[in-house]
XYZ file of C-alpha atoms in Angstrom:
286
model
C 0.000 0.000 0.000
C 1.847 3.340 -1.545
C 2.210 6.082 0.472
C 1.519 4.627 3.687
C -2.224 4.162 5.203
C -2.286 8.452 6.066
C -1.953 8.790 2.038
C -4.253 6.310 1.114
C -7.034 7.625 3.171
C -8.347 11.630 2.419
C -11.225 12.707 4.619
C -12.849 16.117 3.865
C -12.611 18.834 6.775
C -16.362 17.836 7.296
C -16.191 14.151 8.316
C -13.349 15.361 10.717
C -14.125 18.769 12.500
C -17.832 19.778 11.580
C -20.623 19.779 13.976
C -22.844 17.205 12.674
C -26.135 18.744 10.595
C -29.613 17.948 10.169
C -30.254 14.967 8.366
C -30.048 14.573 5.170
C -26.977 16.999 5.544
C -24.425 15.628 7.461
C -24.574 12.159 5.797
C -21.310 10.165 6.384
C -20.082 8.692 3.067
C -17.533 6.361 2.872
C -16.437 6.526 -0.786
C -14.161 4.057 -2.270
C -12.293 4.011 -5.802
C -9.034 3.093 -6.904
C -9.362 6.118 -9.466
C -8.093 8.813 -7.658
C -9.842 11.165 -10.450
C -13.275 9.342 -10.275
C -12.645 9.439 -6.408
C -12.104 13.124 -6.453
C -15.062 14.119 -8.578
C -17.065 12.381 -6.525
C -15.961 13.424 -3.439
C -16.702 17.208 -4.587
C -20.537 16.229 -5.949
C -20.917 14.386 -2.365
C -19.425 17.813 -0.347
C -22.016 19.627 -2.636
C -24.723 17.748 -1.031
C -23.500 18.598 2.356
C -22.601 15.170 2.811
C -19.609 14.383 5.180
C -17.181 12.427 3.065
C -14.691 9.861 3.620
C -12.195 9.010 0.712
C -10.753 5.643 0.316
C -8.937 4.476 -2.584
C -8.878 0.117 -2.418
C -11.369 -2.031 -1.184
C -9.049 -3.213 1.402
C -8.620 0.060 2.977
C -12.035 0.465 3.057
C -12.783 -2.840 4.990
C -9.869 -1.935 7.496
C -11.945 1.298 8.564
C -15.284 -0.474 8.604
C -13.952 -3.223 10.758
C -12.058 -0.642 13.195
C -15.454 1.291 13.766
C -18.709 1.303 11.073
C -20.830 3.368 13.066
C -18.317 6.192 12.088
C -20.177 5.922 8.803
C -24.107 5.681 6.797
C -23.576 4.211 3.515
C -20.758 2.975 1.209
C -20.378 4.102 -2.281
C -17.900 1.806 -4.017
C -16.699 1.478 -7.462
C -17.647 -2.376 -8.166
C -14.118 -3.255 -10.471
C -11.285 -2.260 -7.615
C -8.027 -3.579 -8.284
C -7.351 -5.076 -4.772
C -10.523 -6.816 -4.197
C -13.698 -8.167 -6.049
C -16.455 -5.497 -5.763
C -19.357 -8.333 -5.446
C -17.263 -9.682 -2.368
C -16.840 -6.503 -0.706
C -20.654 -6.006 -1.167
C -21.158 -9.541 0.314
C -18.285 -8.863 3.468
C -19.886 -5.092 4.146
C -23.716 -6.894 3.925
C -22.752 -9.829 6.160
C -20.525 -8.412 8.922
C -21.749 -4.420 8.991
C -25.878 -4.672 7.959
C -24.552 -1.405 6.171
C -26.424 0.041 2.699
C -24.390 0.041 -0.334
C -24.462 1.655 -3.115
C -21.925 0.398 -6.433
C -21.063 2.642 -9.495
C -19.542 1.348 -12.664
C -19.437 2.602 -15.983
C -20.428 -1.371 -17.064
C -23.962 -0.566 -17.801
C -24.586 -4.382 -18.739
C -28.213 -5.630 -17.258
C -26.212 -8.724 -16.508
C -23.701 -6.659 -14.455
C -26.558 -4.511 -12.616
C -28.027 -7.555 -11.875
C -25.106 -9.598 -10.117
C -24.453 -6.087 -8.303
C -28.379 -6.240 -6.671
C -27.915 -9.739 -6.244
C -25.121 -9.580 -4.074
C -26.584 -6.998 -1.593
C -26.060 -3.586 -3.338
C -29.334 -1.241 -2.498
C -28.452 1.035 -5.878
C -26.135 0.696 -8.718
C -25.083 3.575 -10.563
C -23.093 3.772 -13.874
C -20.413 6.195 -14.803
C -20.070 9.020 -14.822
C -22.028 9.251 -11.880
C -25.241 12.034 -11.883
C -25.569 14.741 -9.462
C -29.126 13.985 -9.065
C -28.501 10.724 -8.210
C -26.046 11.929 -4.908
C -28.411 13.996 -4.108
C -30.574 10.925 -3.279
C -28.467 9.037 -1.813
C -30.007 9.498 1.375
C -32.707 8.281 0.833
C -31.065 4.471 0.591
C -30.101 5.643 4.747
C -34.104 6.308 4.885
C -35.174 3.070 3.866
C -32.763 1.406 5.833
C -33.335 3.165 9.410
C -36.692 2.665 8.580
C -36.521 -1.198 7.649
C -34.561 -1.603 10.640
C -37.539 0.257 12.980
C -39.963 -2.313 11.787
C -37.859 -5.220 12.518
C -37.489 -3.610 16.149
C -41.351 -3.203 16.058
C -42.353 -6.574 14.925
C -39.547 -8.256 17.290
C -40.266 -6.484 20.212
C -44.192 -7.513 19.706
C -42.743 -11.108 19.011
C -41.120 -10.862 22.384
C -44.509 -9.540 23.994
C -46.419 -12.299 22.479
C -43.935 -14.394 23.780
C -44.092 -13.407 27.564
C -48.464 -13.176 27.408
C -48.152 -16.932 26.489
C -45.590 -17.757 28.980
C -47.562 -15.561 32.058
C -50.943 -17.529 30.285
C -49.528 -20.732 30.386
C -48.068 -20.071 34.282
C -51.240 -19.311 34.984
C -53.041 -22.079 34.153
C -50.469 -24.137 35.644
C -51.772 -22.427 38.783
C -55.285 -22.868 38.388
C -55.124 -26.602 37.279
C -52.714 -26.940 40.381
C -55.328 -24.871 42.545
C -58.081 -27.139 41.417
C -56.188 -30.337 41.996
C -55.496 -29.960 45.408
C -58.804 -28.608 46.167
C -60.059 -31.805 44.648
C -57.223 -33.788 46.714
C -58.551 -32.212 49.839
C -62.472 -32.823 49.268
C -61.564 -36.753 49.060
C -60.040 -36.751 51.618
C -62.377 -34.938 53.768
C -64.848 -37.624 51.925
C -62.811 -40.428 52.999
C -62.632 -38.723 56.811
C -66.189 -38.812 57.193
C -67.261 -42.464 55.393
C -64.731 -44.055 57.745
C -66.205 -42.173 60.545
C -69.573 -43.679 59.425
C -68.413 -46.803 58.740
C -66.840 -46.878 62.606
C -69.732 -45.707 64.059
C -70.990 -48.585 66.968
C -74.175 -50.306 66.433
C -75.488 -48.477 69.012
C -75.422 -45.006 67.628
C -76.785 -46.283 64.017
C -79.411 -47.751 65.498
C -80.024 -44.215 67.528
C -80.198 -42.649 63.846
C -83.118 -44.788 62.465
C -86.547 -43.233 63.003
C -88.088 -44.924 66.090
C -90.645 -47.676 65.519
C -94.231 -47.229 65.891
C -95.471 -49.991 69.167
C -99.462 -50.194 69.245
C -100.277 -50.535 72.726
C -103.546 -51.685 73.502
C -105.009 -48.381 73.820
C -103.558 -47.069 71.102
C -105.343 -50.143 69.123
C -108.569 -49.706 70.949
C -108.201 -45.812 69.750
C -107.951 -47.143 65.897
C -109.989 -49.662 66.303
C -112.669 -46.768 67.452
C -111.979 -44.961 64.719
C -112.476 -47.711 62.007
C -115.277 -48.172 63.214
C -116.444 -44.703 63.577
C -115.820 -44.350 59.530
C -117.208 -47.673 58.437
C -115.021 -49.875 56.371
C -115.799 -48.219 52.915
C -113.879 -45.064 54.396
C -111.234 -46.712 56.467
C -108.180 -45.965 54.945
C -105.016 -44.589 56.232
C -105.529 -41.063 55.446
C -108.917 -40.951 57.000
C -107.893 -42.776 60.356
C -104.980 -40.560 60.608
C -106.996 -37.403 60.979
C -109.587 -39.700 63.090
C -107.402 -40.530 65.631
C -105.490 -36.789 65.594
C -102.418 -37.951 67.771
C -98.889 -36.346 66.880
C -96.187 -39.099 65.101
C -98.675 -40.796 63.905
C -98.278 -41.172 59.929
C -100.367 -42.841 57.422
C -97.248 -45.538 56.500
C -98.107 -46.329 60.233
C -101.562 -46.985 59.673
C -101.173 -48.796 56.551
C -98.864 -51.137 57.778
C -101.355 -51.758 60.791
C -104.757 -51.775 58.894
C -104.146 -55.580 57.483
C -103.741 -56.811 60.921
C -107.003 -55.378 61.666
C -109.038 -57.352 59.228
C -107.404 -60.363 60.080
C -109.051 -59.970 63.396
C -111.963 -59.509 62.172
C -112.461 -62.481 60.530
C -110.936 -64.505 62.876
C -113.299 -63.186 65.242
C -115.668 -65.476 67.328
C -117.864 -65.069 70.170
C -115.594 -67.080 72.836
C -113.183 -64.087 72.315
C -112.990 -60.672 71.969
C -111.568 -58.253 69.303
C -109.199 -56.877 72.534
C -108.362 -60.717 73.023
C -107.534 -61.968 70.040
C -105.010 -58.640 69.603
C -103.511 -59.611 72.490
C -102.515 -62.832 71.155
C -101.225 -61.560 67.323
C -97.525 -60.393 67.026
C -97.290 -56.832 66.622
C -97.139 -55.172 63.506
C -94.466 -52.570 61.823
């Protein structure tokens, strides 16, 4: 490399010592051309712009002061036939390693040569010699890019939202299925507590639950059998002899299960004994 690396780098006074301007002015440029009269021209038209200009004449220059610092810089204009370095491969080491816009110029104005040049990452191609109206929208490849670059921030950092809602969702439900099983845990077991509570329970106190049996004592038959009589057969039934009678407990399942025992007497009634006898002598009834 001639001249050492001071020689083979020119920045303008801009890129070095002005205060930086209001975009679009103030847009760094790193140009790059191994024809130092190509490099100058354009260097001027890119000062015209009120660009802030860095001159570098070989590719491998160029990737020396990208890899040292590339925020120093906005977009690369590079010639795409340098003499140190394929053009297409710079394109492809300034795309891969920087995520930096590039613009190549070339006075090959071949659609096949265009072509590989937008293939291989370059955002414009521009063929010698190089327009003034075209620098003057250069900045507008920076545009695109900042604001290609905003969306991806957007759409990741909604990715990453979507991503921590379904996580907090999911840890959620983990809770509520875990709430729900233990509840669940704790009801059978509470279930279990009290059927082997029942099932432990002494003869004594299930027989204190069942509902007390009904015992006709003789009066208490005399009263029904007063009764029956009172409503004549045809209206004896249990619903009838309950009200007859009137006596609290007394239920018509009661009287039903007693009424058959009744006409059994009845006809095994003779005049050697009476009804009150022959009662006396039958089993009692439910």
């Amino acid at each position: 490399m001639t001249g050492g690396a001071g020689e083979a780098r020119e920045s303008s006074m801009s890129a070095t010592s002005a205060v930086r301007l209001q975009f679009p002015e103030g847009l760094r440029v790193l140009a790059v051309d191994d024809d130092q009269t190509c490099l100058h021209v354009v260097g001027r038209m890119l000062e015209r712009c009120m660009y802030q200009v860095t001159k570098c004449r070989n590719g491998k220059e160029a990737l020396l002061l990208l890899r040292e610092d590339s925020s120093r810089f906005d977009i690369v204009l590079s010639d795409l036939h340098l003499a140190d370095i394929n053009g297409l491969k710079l394109l492809e080491i300034i795309a891969f390693e920087m995520d930096m816009p590039v613009v190549v110029m070339s006075s090959d104005d071949k659609r096949e040569t265009i072509m590989k040049g937008v293939i291989h990452g370059a955002c414009d191609y521009m063929v010698k010699p190089v327009r003034m109206d075209a620098v003057e929208l250069l900045w507008q490849h920076v545009s695109r890019k900042r604001r290609n670059d905003q969306l991806k921030e957007m759409e990741q950092a909604m990715e990453d939202k979507l991503v921590v809602e379904e996580e907090e969702k999911s840890r959620s439900m983990k809770k509520k299925m875990k709430k729900r099983k233990d509840k669940k845990e704790d009801q059978d077991d509470e279930g279990g507590e009290s059927s082997d509570h029942m099932n432990t329970a002494s003869p004594a106190s299930a027989s204190a639950i069942k509902k007390p049996r009904m015992v006709w004592t003789l009066a208490l038959h005399q009263q029904f059998e007063a009764a029956v009589n009172q409503l004549g057969y045809s209206r004896a039934v249990p619903k009838n002899i309950v009200q007859k009678m009137n006596l609290p407990g007394l239920t018509r399942e009661n009287v039903a299960s007693h009424l058959p025992g009744l006409t059994r007497q009845k006809s095994a009634t003779s005049s050697f004994f009476p009804v009150s006898f022959l009662y006396i002598m039958m089993p009692s009834s439910v």
